[in-house]
JSON list of C-alpha atoms in Angstrom, two decimals:
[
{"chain": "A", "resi": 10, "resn": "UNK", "atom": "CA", "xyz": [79.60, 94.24, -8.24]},
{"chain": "A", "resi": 11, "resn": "UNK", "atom": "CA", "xyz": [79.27, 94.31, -4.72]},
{"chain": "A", "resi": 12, "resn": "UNK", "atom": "CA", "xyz": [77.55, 95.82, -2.34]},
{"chain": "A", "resi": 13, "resn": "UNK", "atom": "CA", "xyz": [78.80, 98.38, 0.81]},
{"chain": "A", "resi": 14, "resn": "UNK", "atom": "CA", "xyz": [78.33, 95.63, 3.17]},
{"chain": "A", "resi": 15, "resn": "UNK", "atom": "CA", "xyz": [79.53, 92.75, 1.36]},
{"chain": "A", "resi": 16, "resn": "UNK", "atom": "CA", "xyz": [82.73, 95.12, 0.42]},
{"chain": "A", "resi": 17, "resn": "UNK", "atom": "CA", "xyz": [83.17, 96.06, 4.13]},
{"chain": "A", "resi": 18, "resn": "UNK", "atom": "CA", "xyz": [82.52, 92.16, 5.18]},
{"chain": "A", "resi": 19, "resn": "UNK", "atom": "CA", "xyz": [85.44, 90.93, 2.85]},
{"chain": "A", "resi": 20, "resn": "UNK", "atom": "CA", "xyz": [87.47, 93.72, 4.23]},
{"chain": "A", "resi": 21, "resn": "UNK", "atom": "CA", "xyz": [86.77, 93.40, 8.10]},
{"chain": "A", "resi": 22, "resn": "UNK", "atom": "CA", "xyz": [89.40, 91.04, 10.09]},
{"chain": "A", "resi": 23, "resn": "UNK", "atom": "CA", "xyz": [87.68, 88.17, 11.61]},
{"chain": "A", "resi": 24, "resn": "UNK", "atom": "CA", "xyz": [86.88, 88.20, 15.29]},
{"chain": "A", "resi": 25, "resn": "UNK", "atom": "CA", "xyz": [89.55, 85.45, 15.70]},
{"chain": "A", "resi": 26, "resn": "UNK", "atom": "CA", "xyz": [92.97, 87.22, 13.73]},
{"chain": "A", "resi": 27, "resn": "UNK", "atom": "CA", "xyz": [92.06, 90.20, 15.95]},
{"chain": "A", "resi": 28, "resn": "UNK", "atom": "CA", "xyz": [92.76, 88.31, 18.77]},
{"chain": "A", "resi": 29, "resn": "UNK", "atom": "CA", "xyz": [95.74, 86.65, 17.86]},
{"chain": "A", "resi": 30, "resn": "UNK", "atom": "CA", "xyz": [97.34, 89.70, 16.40]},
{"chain": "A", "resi": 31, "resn": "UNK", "atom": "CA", "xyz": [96.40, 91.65, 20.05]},
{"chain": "A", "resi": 32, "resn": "UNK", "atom": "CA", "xyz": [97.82, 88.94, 21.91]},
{"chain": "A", "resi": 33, "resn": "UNK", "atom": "CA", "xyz": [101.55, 88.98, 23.19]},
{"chain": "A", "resi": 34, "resn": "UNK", "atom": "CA", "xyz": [104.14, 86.81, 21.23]},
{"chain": "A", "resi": 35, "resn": "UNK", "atom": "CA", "xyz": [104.12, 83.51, 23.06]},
{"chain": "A", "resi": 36, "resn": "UNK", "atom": "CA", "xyz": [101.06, 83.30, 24.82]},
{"chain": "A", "resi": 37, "resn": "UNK", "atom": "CA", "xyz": [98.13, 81.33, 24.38]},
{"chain": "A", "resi": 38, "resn": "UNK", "atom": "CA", "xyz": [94.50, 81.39, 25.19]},
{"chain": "A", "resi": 39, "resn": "UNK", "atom": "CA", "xyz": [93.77, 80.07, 28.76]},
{"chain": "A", "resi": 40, "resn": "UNK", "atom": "CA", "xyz": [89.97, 79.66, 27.70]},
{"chain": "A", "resi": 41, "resn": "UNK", "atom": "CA", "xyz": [87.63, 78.95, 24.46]},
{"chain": "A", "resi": 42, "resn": "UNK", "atom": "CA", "xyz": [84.41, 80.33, 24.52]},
{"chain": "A", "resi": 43, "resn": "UNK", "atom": "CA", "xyz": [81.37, 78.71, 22.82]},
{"chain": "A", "resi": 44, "resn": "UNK", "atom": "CA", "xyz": [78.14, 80.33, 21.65]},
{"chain": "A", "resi": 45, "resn": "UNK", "atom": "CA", "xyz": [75.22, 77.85, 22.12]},
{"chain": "A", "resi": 46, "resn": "UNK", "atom": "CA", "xyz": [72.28, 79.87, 20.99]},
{"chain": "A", "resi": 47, "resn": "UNK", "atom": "CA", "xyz": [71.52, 82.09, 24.27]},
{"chain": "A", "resi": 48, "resn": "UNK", "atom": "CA", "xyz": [74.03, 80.02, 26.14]},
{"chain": "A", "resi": 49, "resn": "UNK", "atom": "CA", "xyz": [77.77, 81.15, 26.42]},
{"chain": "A", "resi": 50, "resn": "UNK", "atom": "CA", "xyz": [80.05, 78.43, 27.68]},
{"chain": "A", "resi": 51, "resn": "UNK", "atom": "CA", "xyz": [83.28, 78.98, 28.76]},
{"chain": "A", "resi": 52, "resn": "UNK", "atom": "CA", "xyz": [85.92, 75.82, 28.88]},
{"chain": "A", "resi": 53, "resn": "UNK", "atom": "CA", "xyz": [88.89, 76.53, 30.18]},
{"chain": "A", "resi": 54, "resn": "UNK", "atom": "CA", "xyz": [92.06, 75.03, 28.24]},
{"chain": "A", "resi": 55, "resn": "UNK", "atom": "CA", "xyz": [93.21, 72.59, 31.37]},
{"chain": "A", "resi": 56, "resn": "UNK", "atom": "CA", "xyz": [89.60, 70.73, 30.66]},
{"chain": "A", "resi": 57, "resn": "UNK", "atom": "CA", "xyz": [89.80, 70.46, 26.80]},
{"chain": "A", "resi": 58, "resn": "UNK", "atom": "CA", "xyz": [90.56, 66.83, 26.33]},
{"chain": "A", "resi": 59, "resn": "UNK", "atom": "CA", "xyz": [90.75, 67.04, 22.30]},
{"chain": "A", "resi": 60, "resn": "UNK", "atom": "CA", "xyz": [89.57, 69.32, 19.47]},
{"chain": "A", "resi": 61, "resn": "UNK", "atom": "CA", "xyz": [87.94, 67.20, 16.48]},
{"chain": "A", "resi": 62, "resn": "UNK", "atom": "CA", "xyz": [87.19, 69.17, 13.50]},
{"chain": "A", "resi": 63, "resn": "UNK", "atom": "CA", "xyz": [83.64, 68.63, 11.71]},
{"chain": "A", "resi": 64, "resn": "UNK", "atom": "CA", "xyz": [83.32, 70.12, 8.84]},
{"chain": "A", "resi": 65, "resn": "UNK", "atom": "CA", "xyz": [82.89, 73.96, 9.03]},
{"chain": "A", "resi": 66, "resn": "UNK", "atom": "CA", "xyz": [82.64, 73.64, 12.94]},
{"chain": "A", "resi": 67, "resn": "UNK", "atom": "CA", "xyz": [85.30, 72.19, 16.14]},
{"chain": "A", "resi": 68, "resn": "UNK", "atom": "CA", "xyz": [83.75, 69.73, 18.62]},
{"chain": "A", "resi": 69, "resn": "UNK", "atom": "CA", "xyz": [85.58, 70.54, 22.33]},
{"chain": "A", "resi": 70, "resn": "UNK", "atom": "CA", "xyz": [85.63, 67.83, 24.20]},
{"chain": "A", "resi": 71, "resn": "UNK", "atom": "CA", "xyz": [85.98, 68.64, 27.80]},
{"chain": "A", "resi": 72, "resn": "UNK", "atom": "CA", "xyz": [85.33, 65.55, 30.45]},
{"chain": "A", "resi": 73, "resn": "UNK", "atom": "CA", "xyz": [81.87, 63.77, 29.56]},
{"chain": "A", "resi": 74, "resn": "UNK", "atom": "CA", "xyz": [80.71, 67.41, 27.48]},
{"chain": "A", "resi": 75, "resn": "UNK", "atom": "CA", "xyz": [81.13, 68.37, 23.71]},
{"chain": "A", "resi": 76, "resn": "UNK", "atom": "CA", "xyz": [80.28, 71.41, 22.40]},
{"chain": "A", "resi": 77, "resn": "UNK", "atom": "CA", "xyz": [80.36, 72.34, 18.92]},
{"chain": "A", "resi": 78, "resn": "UNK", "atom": "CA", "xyz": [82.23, 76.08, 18.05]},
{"chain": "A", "resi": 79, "resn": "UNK", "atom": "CA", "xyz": [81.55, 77.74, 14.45]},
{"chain": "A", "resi": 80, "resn": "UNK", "atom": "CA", "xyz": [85.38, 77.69, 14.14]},
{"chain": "A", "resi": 81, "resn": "UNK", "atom": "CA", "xyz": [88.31, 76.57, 11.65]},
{"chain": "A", "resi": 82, "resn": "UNK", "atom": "CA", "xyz": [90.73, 73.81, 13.94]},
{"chain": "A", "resi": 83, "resn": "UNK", "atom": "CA", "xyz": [93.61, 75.53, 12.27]},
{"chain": "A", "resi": 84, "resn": "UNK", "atom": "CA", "xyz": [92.60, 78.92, 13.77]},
{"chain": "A", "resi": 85, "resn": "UNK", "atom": "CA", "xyz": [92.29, 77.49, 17.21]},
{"chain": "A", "resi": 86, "resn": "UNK", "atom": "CA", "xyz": [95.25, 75.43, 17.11]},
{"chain": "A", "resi": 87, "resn": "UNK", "atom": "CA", "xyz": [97.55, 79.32, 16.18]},
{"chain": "A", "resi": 88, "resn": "UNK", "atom": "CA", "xyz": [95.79, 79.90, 19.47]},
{"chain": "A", "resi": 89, "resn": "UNK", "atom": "CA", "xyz": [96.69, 77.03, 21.53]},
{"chain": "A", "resi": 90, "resn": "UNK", "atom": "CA", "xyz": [100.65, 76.39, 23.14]},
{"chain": "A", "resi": 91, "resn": "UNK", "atom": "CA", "xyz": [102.27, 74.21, 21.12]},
{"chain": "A", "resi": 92, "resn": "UNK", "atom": "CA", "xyz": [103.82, 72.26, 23.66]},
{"chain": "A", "resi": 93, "resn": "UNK", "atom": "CA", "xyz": [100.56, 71.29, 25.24]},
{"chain": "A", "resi": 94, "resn": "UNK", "atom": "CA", "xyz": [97.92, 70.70, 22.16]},
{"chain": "A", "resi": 95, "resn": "UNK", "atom": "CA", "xyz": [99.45, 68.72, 19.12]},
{"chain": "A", "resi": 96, "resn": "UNK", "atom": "CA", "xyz": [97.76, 67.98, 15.82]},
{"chain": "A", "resi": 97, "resn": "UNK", "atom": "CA", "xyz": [98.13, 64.37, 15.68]},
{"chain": "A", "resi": 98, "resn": "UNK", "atom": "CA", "xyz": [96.09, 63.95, 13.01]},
{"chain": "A", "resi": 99, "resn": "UNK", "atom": "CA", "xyz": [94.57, 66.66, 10.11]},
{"chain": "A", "resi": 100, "resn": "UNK", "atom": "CA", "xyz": [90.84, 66.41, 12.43]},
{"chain": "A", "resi": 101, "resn": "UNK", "atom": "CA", "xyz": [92.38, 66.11, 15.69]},
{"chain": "A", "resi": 102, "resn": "UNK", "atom": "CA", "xyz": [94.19, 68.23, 18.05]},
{"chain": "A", "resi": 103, "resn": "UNK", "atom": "CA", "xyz": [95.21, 66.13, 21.19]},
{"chain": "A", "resi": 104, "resn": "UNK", "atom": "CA", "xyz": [95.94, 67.81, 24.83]},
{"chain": "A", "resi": 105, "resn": "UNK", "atom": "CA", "xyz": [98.81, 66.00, 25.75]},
{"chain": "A", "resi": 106, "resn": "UNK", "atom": "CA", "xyz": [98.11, 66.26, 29.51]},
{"chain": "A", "resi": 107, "resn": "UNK", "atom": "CA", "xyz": [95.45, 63.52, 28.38]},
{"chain": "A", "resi": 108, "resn": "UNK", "atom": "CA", "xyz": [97.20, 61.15, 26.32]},
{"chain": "A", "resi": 109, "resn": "UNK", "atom": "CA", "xyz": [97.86, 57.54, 28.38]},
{"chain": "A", "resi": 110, "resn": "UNK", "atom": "CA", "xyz": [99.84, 55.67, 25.11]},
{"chain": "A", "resi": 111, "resn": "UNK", "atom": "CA", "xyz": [100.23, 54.96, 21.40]},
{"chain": "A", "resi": 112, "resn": "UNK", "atom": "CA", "xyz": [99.47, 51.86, 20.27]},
{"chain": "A", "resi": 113, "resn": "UNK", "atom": "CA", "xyz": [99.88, 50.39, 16.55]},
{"chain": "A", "resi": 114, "resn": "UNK", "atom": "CA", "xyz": [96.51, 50.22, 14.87]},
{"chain": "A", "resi": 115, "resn": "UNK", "atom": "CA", "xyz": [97.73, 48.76, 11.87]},
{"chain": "A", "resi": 116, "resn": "UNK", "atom": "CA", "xyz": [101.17, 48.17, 10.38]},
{"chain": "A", "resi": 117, "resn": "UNK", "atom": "CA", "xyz": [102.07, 51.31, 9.49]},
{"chain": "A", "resi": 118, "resn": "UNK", "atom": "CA", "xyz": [99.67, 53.47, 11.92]},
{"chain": "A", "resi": 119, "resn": "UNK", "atom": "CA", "xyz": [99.25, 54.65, 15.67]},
{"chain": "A", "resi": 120, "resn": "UNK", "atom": "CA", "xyz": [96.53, 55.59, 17.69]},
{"chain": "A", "resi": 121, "resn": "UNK", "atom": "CA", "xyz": [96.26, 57.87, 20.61]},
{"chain": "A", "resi": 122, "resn": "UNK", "atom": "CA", "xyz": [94.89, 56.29, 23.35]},
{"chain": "A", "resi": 123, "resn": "UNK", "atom": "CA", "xyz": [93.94, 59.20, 26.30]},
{"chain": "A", "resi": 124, "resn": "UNK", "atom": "CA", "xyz": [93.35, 58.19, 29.79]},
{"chain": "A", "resi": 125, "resn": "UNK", "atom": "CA", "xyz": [89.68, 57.97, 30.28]},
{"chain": "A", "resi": 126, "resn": "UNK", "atom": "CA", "xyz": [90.29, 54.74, 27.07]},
{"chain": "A", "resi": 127, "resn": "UNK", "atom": "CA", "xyz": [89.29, 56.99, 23.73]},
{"chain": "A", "resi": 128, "resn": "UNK", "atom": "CA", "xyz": [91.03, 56.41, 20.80]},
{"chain": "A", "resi": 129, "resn": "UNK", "atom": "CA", "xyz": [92.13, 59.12, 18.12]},
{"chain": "A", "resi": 130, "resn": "UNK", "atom": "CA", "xyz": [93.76, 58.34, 15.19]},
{"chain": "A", "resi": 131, "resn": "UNK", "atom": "CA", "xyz": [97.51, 59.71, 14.45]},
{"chain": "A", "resi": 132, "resn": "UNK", "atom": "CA", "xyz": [98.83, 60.68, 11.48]},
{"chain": "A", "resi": 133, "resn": "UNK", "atom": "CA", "xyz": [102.28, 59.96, 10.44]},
{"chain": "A", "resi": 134, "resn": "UNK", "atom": "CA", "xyz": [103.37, 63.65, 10.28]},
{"chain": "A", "resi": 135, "resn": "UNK", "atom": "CA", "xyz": [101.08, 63.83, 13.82]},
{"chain": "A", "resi": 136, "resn": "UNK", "atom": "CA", "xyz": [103.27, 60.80, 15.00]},
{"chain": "A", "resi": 137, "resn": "UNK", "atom": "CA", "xyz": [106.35, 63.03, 14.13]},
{"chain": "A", "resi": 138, "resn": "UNK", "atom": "CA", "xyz": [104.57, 65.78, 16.27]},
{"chain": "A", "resi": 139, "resn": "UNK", "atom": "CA", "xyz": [104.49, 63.86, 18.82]},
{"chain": "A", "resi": 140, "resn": "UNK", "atom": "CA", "xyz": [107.50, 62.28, 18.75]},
{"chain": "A", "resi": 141, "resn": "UNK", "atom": "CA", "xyz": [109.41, 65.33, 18.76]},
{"chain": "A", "resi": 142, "resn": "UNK", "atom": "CA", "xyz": [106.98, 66.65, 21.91]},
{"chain": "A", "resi": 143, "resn": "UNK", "atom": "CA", "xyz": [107.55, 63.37, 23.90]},
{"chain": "A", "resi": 144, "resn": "UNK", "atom": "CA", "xyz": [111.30, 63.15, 23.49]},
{"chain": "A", "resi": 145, "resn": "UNK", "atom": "CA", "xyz": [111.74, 60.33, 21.30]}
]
C-alpha cells in the first residue's frame, strides 16, 4: 500500500510535461537550465553544441563546458525545434548549426564530424534524420 506522499508523487506531473504542455504549439525552449548543487546555470540553446545522454542524466555541451542535467534526452529533445537539434544517434542529439560533415566510419556507418573536429556517432535511422534535414 502506499503512502499519501508516494500516492501524490506518482500522481504529480513532472516539472518538465508541465512545461511542455504550457508552452505554445510550435515553440521551443530558447534556454536549458542546469542545477549544479547551489549553482544554477543557464545555457542558452544557440551555445548547446550536442546533448549526450548518460545514463539517468544529459551532458550539455556548450563550447569548452559540460554540464550534467538530471534529465531524460527524450524529454529535452520534445523540447528542442526539430529543425535545429536532430537525434543522430539513440545518445546523441546534434545542433546542426555545429555539424562541419559526415564521414564513413565504417562500411555501413557515418559519423558526425562538428566544426571545432568532435566526432559523434550516427545512427542509420539518425542518418535518415539527417538526411531528410539537409536536403538529400
Amino acid at each position: 500500500r502506499l503512502g499519501a506522499s508516494a500516492a501524490a508523487a506518482r500522481t504529480a506531473p513532472d516539472a518538465v510535461a508541465v512545461a511542455v504542455a504550457a508552452r505554445p504549439a510550435g515553440s521551443w525552449i530558447t534556454r536549458v537550465v542546469i542545477r549544479d548543487g547551489a549553482e544554477v546555470h543557464v545555457v542558452p540553446i544557440d551555445r548547446v553544441d550536442y546533448v549526450e545522454a548518460q545514463d539517468d542524466y544529459i551532458a550539455v555541451h556548450a563550447g569548452e563546458r559540460t554540464l550534467l542535467k538530471d534529465q531524460a534526452l527524450g524529454s529535452l529533445e520534445s523540447q528542442l525545434d526539430p529543425r535545429r537539434f536532430v537525434r543522430v544517434h539513440r545518445s546523441y542529439l546534434l545542433n546542426l548549426d555545429r555539424l562541419s560533415k559526415l564521414e564513413p566510419a565504417t562500411r555501413d556507418t557515418k559519423v558526425a564530424v562538428l566544426r571545432d573536429g568532435r566526432r559523434l556517432p550516427v545512427s542509420r535511422s539518425g542518418l535518415e534524420r539527417l538526411q531528410a534535414l539537409l536536403g538529400g
